[in-house]
């Protein structure tokens, strides 16, 4: 398996634009997580899904953030409209039992 | 909710020496404690984990200890090598909960 695949790896966008981050979890995994990493706040869990159903979205910072998992092999995290303070590295991770496998991340820069 | 504190934030050790990173957690119901290593430009990768029914676990040069009473756990790396240089994160998770709460990370530098 190629592991958790995220796209794009880098995204630079202007304030106010919509940004969509994509994630393909490891085949067979039933849990998917979206994390945000910044110097100030470290690794924060934004939302996680179990069997494609959102279980805990308490970490989603604002209504500007939304996440979907239409099927077991694909998830998106959308920010609309984006703001400079959204600049961070966004990680997707998936798991079947205990171990969470992380993707390479998407570095988002909002200017 | 769970709160995980990690110390130190940076650590430099001479190659061949040992490194120790410590974490404390707040939720006594937490029962799974993984350690992740993050190299530059990559996602975190699990290096070792421990469950609350075990006090110590070892895998070659890496070991983790858990003190449930004091609610703290530690990562020990012996015979450090340059490739051990990275950021290390501890985490904690409660029973029946998928949610991992991470510490703030330790940047470990191995001095050749």
Coordinates of N, CA, C and O in Angstrom, one line a residue, chain B residues 30 84-85:
Chain B
X30 N -7.3 7.4 30.2 CA -6.5 7.2 29.1 C -5.7 5.9 29.2 O -5.2 5.5 30.3
X84 N 18.6 9.8 14.6 CA 17.6 9.9 15.6 C 17.1 11.4 15.7 O 16.1 11.7 16.4
X85 N 17.9 12.3 15.1 CA 17.5 13.7 15.1 C 16.2 13.9 14.4 O 16.0 13.5 13.2

